[in-house]
Amino acid sequence: MPLLHSGGAVSRISAILSSGETGKFMKMTRYAIEIDRADLSRQEKVSLNLTAGEGEIIAEIELASITSNNITYAVMGGEPFNYWNFFPASDPARGIVPLWGYATISESRSPHVAEGSRLFGYWPSATHLKLLPGPAKSGGFTDLAPHRQGLAPVYNSYRPTPGITPETEPLIALFQPLYGTGFVLAQSLGSDIAAGRSILLTSASAKTALATAFNLQRAGGMAIGLTSAANRAFVENTGFYAQVLTYEELESLDPATPSVLVDFAGNGALKARIHRHLKSLSASHIVGDTDWAAPSDEPLEGPPPTLFFAPTHWADRIREIGQQAFDHELNSSMAAFLATTPHWLTVETHSGPKGYMDSFNRLLSNKLPPNIGLVWKP
């Protein structure tokens, strides 16, 4: 995953430290947070005992984002995405949710990575991770741990962080993976934009939806956001959507409008309403699962939904134009997006096991205001 090398003031970041965790406890204890796969609201702190073998390194995770993307990882942890397989839990009934963020190498027995190296990448909900680095490429490396082979390569890549400041780290952690998804998703809709189809985005306040809408707007697309009444003003304030409707207003759309659905919500009943109402719906894409508790077995009218798996599209685009060109176009686009955040985003920082559990459960229960971004320090 390419890194953005960009500055920008983030003076609005508020450090909100969760109570109940002392600095000494957090520094001395190695732990992971394991989650009940059958009940995502149940999390447990499990002690870690990691030792680096020959060729291995130990990374100390220092800051990571917690977003609706992580809820999607948990909801879709099994086949076909296999998110649970990246960081196996101590009990097969539990899983460890992957996070995006920063870590420093605290121990190295690898010729490829020096102690003290600071990296951006895909980490467990934990204080530490053991990796087996492959040969360095462009300053980064790929984890060659046997259990991660066969999984999406983009998640196994770790990159250095030159040019990233403490002020910009939280924003990069929050948006780097989500923005990349929105970026390639908008590119994949190029033919729909050219055909003049309206692109309907559910859960329009979600960060990946915002990134998608921003890129659709830059490409001349017609993005229509569907959101709750409570979030409508926020979504409108971003300025990314040509039109914003509440879920109750869905039927006010002209049924004959040529359109495409991009579903970030995962609400089965809502999806069925959209398919039933829009008679000229040409495609239906599933991207996220923010409303994970509202599935539906109701048969759908119109086109069958298809899963959008961003890593496949990243790989396709990189093969098409090359890694360097892809990094440049993504980073340039993301810099423009981050420049818009001061007027619509506040970052909160939470710490320790309690900070993680509280943050994850706020997202799980849909109790997080859309103008708040959560980052976690183990």
Coordinates of C-alpha atoms in Angstrom, one line a residue:
M1 CA 0.0 0.0 0.0
P2 CA 1.6 3.3 -1.1
L3 CA 2.2 6.0 1.5
L4 CA 1.2 9.6 1.2
H5 CA 4.2 11.9 1.7
S6 CA 2.3 15.1 2.6
G7 CA 2.1 17.6 5.3
G8 CA -0.9 19.6 6.5
A9 CA -2.0 21.0 9.8
V10 CA -4.0 18.8 12.0
S11 CA -4.4 21.1 15.0
R12 CA -8.0 19.9 15.5
I13 CA -6.8 16.5 16.8
S14 CA -8.0 16.0 20.3
A15 CA -6.2 13.5 22.5
I16 CA -8.9 11.8 24.6
L17 CA -7.2 9.1 26.8
S18 CA -9.4 6.4 28.1
S19 CA -9.4 5.9 31.8
G20 CA -8.4 2.8 33.6
E21 CA -5.0 2.2 31.9
T22 CA -1.7 3.5 33.3
G23 CA 1.3 4.3 31.2
K24 CA 3.4 1.7 33.0
F25 CA 0.8 -1.1 32.4
M26 CA 0.5 -0.3 28.7
K27 CA 4.3 -0.3 28.3
M28 CA 5.1 -3.5 30.2
T29 CA 2.2 -5.7 29.0
R30 CA 2.1 -7.4 25.6
Y31 CA -1.4 -8.3 24.6
A32 CA -3.9 -8.9 21.8
I33 CA -7.6 -8.1 21.7
E34 CA -9.5 -11.2 20.6
I35 CA -13.2 -11.0 19.5
D36 CA -16.0 -13.6 19.7
R37 CA -16.7 -14.4 16.0
A38 CA -20.3 -15.2 16.9
D39 CA -20.8 -12.0 19.0
L40 CA -18.6 -9.1 17.9
S41 CA -19.5 -7.1 20.9
R42 CA -17.6 -9.5 23.1
Q43 CA -13.8 -8.8 23.3
E44 CA -11.1 -10.2 25.5
K45 CA -7.5 -9.1 26.3
V46 CA -5.1 -12.1 25.8
S47 CA -1.4 -12.0 26.9
L48 CA 1.2 -12.3 24.2
N49 CA 4.6 -14.1 24.5
L50 CA 6.6 -13.4 21.3
T51 CA 10.2 -14.3 20.6
A52 CA 11.9 -13.5 17.3
G53 CA 13.5 -16.5 15.6
E54 CA 16.2 -16.4 13.0
G55 CA 15.1 -14.0 10.2
E56 CA 12.2 -12.6 12.2
I57 CA 11.3 -9.3 13.7
I58 CA 9.0 -8.0 16.5
A59 CA 7.0 -4.9 15.7
E60 CA 5.6 -2.7 18.5
I61 CA 2.3 -1.2 17.3
E62 CA 2.1 2.5 18.3
L63 CA -0.9 3.9 16.6
A64 CA -3.8 2.5 14.4
S65 CA -7.1 3.6 13.2
I66 CA -10.5 2.0 14.2
T67 CA -13.2 2.6 11.6
S68 CA -16.2 1.0 10.0
N69 CA -13.7 -0.7 7.7
N70 CA -12.6 -2.8 10.8
I71 CA -16.2 -3.8 11.4
T72 CA -16.3 -5.0 7.8
Y73 CA -13.2 -7.1 8.4
A74 CA -14.9 -8.7 11.4
V75 CA -18.3 -9.3 9.7
M76 CA -16.6 -10.7 6.6
G77 CA -13.7 -12.4 8.4
G78 CA -14.3 -15.8 6.9
E79 CA -14.6 -17.0 3.3
P80 CA -14.0 -15.6 0.7
F81 CA -11.9 -12.7 2.2
N82 CA -10.3 -14.6 5.1
Y83 CA -9.5 -11.6 7.2
W84 CA -9.3 -13.8 10.3
N85 CA -6.4 -15.7 8.8
F86 CA -4.0 -12.7 8.9
F87 CA -3.5 -12.8 12.6
P88 CA -4.8 -16.1 14.1
A89 CA -6.3 -16.0 17.6
S90 CA -5.6 -18.3 20.4
D91 CA -9.0 -19.9 20.1
P92 CA -10.7 -20.8 16.8
A93 CA -14.0 -19.4 18.0
R94 CA -12.3 -16.0 18.3
G95 CA -10.6 -13.7 15.9
I96 CA -8.2 -10.7 15.9
V97 CA -9.4 -7.7 13.9
P98 CA -6.8 -6.2 11.5
L99 CA -6.0 -2.5 11.8
W100 CA -4.1 0.0 9.7
G101 CA -1.4 2.1 11.3
Y102 CA 2.2 2.5 12.5
A103 CA 4.7 0.3 14.3
T104 CA 8.4 0.5 15.3
I105 CA 10.6 -2.6 15.1
S106 CA 11.7 -3.3 18.7
E107 CA 13.7 -6.5 17.9
S108 CA 15.2 -7.7 14.7
R109 CA 17.0 -10.9 13.7
S110 CA 16.5 -10.1 10.0
P111 CA 19.1 -8.8 7.6
H112 CA 16.4 -6.9 5.8
V113 CA 14.9 -4.7 8.6
A114 CA 16.8 -2.7 11.2
E115 CA 15.7 -2.2 14.8
G116 CA 14.1 1.2 15.2
S117 CA 12.6 1.2 11.7
R118 CA 9.1 2.7 11.7
L119 CA 6.6 1.2 9.3
F120 CA 3.0 1.7 8.0
G121 CA 0.9 -1.4 7.4
Y122 CA -1.6 -4.0 8.4
W123 CA -1.4 -4.9 12.1
P124 CA -3.4 -6.9 14.6
S125 CA -5.5 -5.4 17.4
A126 CA -2.5 -5.9 19.7
T127 CA 0.6 -4.3 21.1
H128 CA 3.1 -6.4 19.1
L129 CA 3.4 -8.6 16.0
K130 CA 6.1 -11.1 14.9
L131 CA 6.9 -11.0 11.1
L132 CA 9.2 -12.7 8.7
P133 CA 10.4 -10.0 6.3
G134 CA 11.3 -10.8 2.7
P135 CA 14.0 -8.9 0.9
A136 CA 13.6 -5.1 1.0
K137 CA 11.8 -3.5 -2.0
S138 CA 11.5 0.3 -2.3
G139 CA 12.5 0.5 1.4
G140 CA 9.7 -1.8 2.5
F141 CA 9.1 -5.5 2.6
T142 CA 6.5 -8.3 2.4
D143 CA 5.7 -10.5 5.4
L144 CA 6.6 -14.1 4.3
A145 CA 5.0 -15.8 7.4
P146 CA 3.6 -19.1 6.1
H147 CA 0.1 -18.5 7.4
R148 CA -0.2 -15.3 5.3
Q149 CA 0.8 -16.7 2.0
G150 CA -2.1 -17.0 -0.4
L151 CA -3.8 -14.0 1.2
A152 CA -4.2 -10.7 -0.6
P153 CA -0.7 -9.4 -1.2
V154 CA -1.6 -5.7 -0.5
Y155 CA -2.2 -6.6 3.1
N156 CA 1.2 -8.2 3.6
S157 CA 3.2 -5.2 2.5
Y158 CA 4.9 -2.9 5.0
R159 CA 6.4 0.5 4.1
P160 CA 8.6 3.1 5.8
T161 CA 7.2 6.4 6.8
P162 CA 9.5 9.3 5.6
G163 CA 7.9 12.7 5.7
I164 CA 5.1 11.6 8.0
T165 CA 4.8 13.8 11.1
P166 CA 3.1 13.1 14.4
E167 CA 0.4 15.6 13.4
T168 CA -0.4 13.9 10.1
E169 CA -0.1 10.3 11.3
P170 CA -3.6 10.0 12.6
L171 CA -5.1 11.2 9.4
I172 CA -3.0 8.8 7.3
A173 CA -3.9 5.9 9.6
L174 CA -7.6 6.8 9.3
F175 CA -7.7 7.3 5.5
Q176 CA -4.8 5.5 3.8
P177 CA -6.6 2.1 3.2
L178 CA -10.1 3.5 3.0
Y179 CA -9.1 6.2 0.6
G180 CA -7.3 3.7 -1.6
T181 CA -10.6 1.7 -1.8
G182 CA -12.6 4.7 -2.7
F183 CA -10.0 5.8 -5.3
V184 CA -10.0 2.5 -7.2
L185 CA -13.7 2.0 -6.8
A186 CA -14.4 5.4 -8.5
Q187 CA -12.0 4.4 -11.3
S188 CA -13.8 1.1 -11.8
L189 CA -17.0 3.1 -12.3
G190 CA -15.5 5.1 -15.2
S191 CA -17.8 3.6 -17.8
D192 CA -20.8 4.4 -15.7
I193 CA -19.7 8.0 -15.4
A194 CA -19.1 8.2 -19.1
A195 CA -22.6 6.8 -19.7
G196 CA -24.2 9.5 -17.5
R197 CA -25.5 7.1 -14.8
S198 CA -26.1 8.3 -11.3
I199 CA -24.0 6.6 -8.7
L200 CA -26.1 5.9 -5.5
L201 CA -24.0 5.4 -2.4
T202 CA -25.6 4.1 0.8
S203 CA -24.1 4.9 4.2
A204 CA -22.9 8.1 2.6
S205 CA -21.2 9.4 5.8
A206 CA -18.8 6.4 5.9
K207 CA -15.2 7.3 5.3
T208 CA -14.9 4.9 2.3
A209 CA -18.1 6.3 0.8
L210 CA -16.7 9.9 1.3
A211 CA -13.5 8.9 -0.5
T212 CA -15.5 7.4 -3.3
A213 CA -17.8 10.4 -3.7
F214 CA -14.8 12.8 -3.7
N215 CA -13.2 10.9 -6.6
L216 CA -16.5 10.5 -8.5
Q217 CA -16.9 14.3 -8.2
R218 CA -13.4 14.9 -9.5
A219 CA -14.1 12.6 -12.4
G220 CA -17.3 14.4 -13.3
G221 CA -19.6 11.7 -11.9
M222 CA -23.1 12.2 -10.3
A223 CA -22.8 10.9 -6.8
I224 CA -26.1 10.7 -4.8
G225 CA -25.7 10.0 -1.1
L226 CA -28.2 8.1 1.0
T227 CA -27.8 8.6 4.8
S228 CA -29.8 8.9 8.0
A229 CA -31.6 12.0 8.9
A230 CA -29.2 12.6 11.8
N231 CA -26.2 12.5 9.4
R232 CA -27.7 14.4 6.5
A233 CA -26.2 17.8 7.4
F234 CA -22.8 16.4 7.9
V235 CA -22.8 14.6 4.5
E236 CA -24.0 17.8 2.8
N237 CA -21.3 19.8 4.5
T238 CA -18.5 17.8 2.9
G239 CA -19.6 19.0 -0.5
F240 CA -18.8 15.7 -2.2
Y241 CA -22.3 14.7 -3.3
A242 CA -24.4 16.2 -6.0
Q243 CA -27.5 15.2 -4.0
V244 CA -28.1 13.9 -0.5
L245 CA -31.2 12.1 0.6
T246 CA -32.3 10.4 3.8
Y247 CA -33.3 6.8 3.6
E248 CA -36.9 7.8 4.0
E249 CA -36.6 9.9 0.9
L250 CA -35.3 7.1 -1.4
E251 CA -38.6 6.8 -3.3
S252 CA -38.4 10.5 -4.3
L253 CA -35.8 9.5 -6.9
D254 CA -37.1 9.1 -10.4
P255 CA -37.3 5.3 -10.9
A256 CA -36.4 5.6 -14.6
T257 CA -33.0 7.3 -13.8
P258 CA -30.1 5.2 -15.2
S259 CA -28.2 4.4 -12.0
V260 CA -25.7 2.2 -10.2
L261 CA -25.8 1.2 -6.6
V262 CA -22.7 1.1 -4.4
D263 CA -23.7 -0.4 -1.1
F264 CA -21.6 0.4 1.9
A265 CA -24.4 -0.3 4.5
G266 CA -25.1 -4.0 4.0
N267 CA -28.7 -3.4 5.1
G268 CA -30.6 -6.1 3.3
A269 CA -34.0 -4.4 3.5
L270 CA -32.6 -1.1 2.2
K271 CA -30.9 -2.9 -0.7
A272 CA -34.2 -4.6 -1.6
R273 CA -36.0 -1.2 -1.5
I274 CA -33.4 0.3 -3.8
H275 CA -33.5 -2.6 -6.3
R276 CA -37.3 -2.5 -6.3
H277 CA -37.6 1.2 -6.8
L278 CA -34.9 1.9 -9.4
K279 CA -36.1 0.2 -12.6
S280 CA -33.1 1.3 -14.5
L281 CA -30.5 0.0 -12.1
S282 CA -27.7 -1.4 -14.2
A283 CA -25.3 -2.7 -11.5
S284 CA -25.2 -3.3 -7.7
H285 CA -21.9 -3.4 -5.9
I286 CA -21.3 -4.5 -2.3
V287 CA -18.4 -2.7 -0.7
G288 CA -19.0 -2.6 3.1
D289 CA -21.2 -3.8 5.9
T290 CA -21.7 -0.8 8.3
D291 CA -25.2 -2.0 9.1
W292 CA -24.0 -5.5 9.8
A293 CA -26.9 -6.5 12.1
A294 CA -29.6 -5.9 9.4
P295 CA -29.3 -8.8 6.8
S296 CA -32.2 -9.8 4.7
D297 CA -33.2 -12.9 2.7
E298 CA -35.6 -10.9 0.5
P299 CA -35.0 -11.7 -3.2
L300 CA -33.8 -8.8 -5.2
E301 CA -35.2 -7.3 -8.4
G302 CA -32.8 -6.2 -11.1
P303 CA -29.0 -6.9 -11.4
P304 CA -27.5 -9.4 -8.9
P305 CA -25.2 -7.7 -6.4
T306 CA -21.4 -8.3 -6.9
L307 CA -18.7 -8.0 -4.3
F308 CA -16.1 -5.3 -4.8
F309 CA -12.7 -6.4 -3.5
A310 CA -10.3 -3.5 -3.6
P311 CA -7.0 -5.4 -3.5
T312 CA -7.9 -7.1 -6.8
H313 CA -8.5 -3.7 -8.4
W314 CA -5.3 -2.2 -6.9
A315 CA -3.3 -5.1 -8.4
D316 CA -4.9 -4.7 -11.8
R317 CA -4.2 -0.9 -11.8
I318 CA -0.6 -1.4 -10.8
R319 CA -0.1 -4.0 -13.5
E320 CA -1.6 -1.5 -16.0
I321 CA 0.4 1.6 -15.2
G322 CA 3.2 0.4 -12.8
Q323 CA 3.7 0.8 -9.0
Q324 CA 5.4 4.3 -9.2
A325 CA 2.7 5.8 -11.4
F326 CA -0.1 4.3 -9.2
D327 CA 1.5 5.6 -6.1
H328 CA 1.8 9.1 -7.6
E329 CA -1.8 9.3 -8.8
L330 CA -3.2 7.9 -5.5
N331 CA -1.0 10.1 -3.3
S332 CA -1.9 13.3 -5.3
S333 CA -5.6 12.5 -5.1
M334 CA -5.4 11.7 -1.4
A335 CA -3.5 15.0 -0.6
A336 CA -6.4 16.9 -2.2
F337 CA -8.9 14.9 -0.2
L338 CA -7.1 15.5 3.2
A339 CA -6.9 19.2 2.5
T340 CA -10.7 19.2 2.8
T341 CA -10.8 17.5 6.3
P342 CA -10.3 20.5 8.6
H343 CA -13.9 21.6 8.3
W344 CA -15.6 18.2 8.7
L345 CA -13.4 15.9 10.8
T346 CA -12.1 15.7 14.4
V347 CA -9.7 13.0 15.5
E348 CA -10.0 11.3 18.9
T349 CA -7.1 9.3 20.3
H350 CA -7.9 6.4 22.8
S351 CA -5.5 4.2 24.6
G352 CA -5.2 0.7 26.1
P353 CA -7.5 -2.3 26.0
K354 CA -10.4 -0.3 27.4
G355 CA -9.9 2.4 24.8
Y356 CA -9.9 -0.2 22.0
M357 CA -13.0 -2.0 23.2
D358 CA -14.9 1.2 23.8
S359 CA -14.0 2.5 20.3
F360 CA -14.8 -0.7 18.5
N361 CA -18.2 -1.0 20.3
R362 CA -19.1 2.6 19.5
L363 CA -18.7 1.8 15.8
L364 CA -20.4 -1.6 16.2
S365 CA -23.5 0.0 17.7
N366 CA -23.5 2.9 15.3
K367 CA -23.0 5.4 18.1
L368 CA -20.1 7.3 16.6
P369 CA -20.9 10.7 15.0
P370 CA -19.7 10.9 11.4
N371 CA -17.4 13.9 12.1
I372 CA -15.3 11.8 14.5
G373 CA -12.3 9.7 13.5
L374 CA -10.9 7.2 16.1
V375 CA -7.3 6.2 16.5
W376 CA -5.9 3.9 19.1
K377 CA -2.6 3.7 21.0
P378 CA -2.1 0.2 22.5

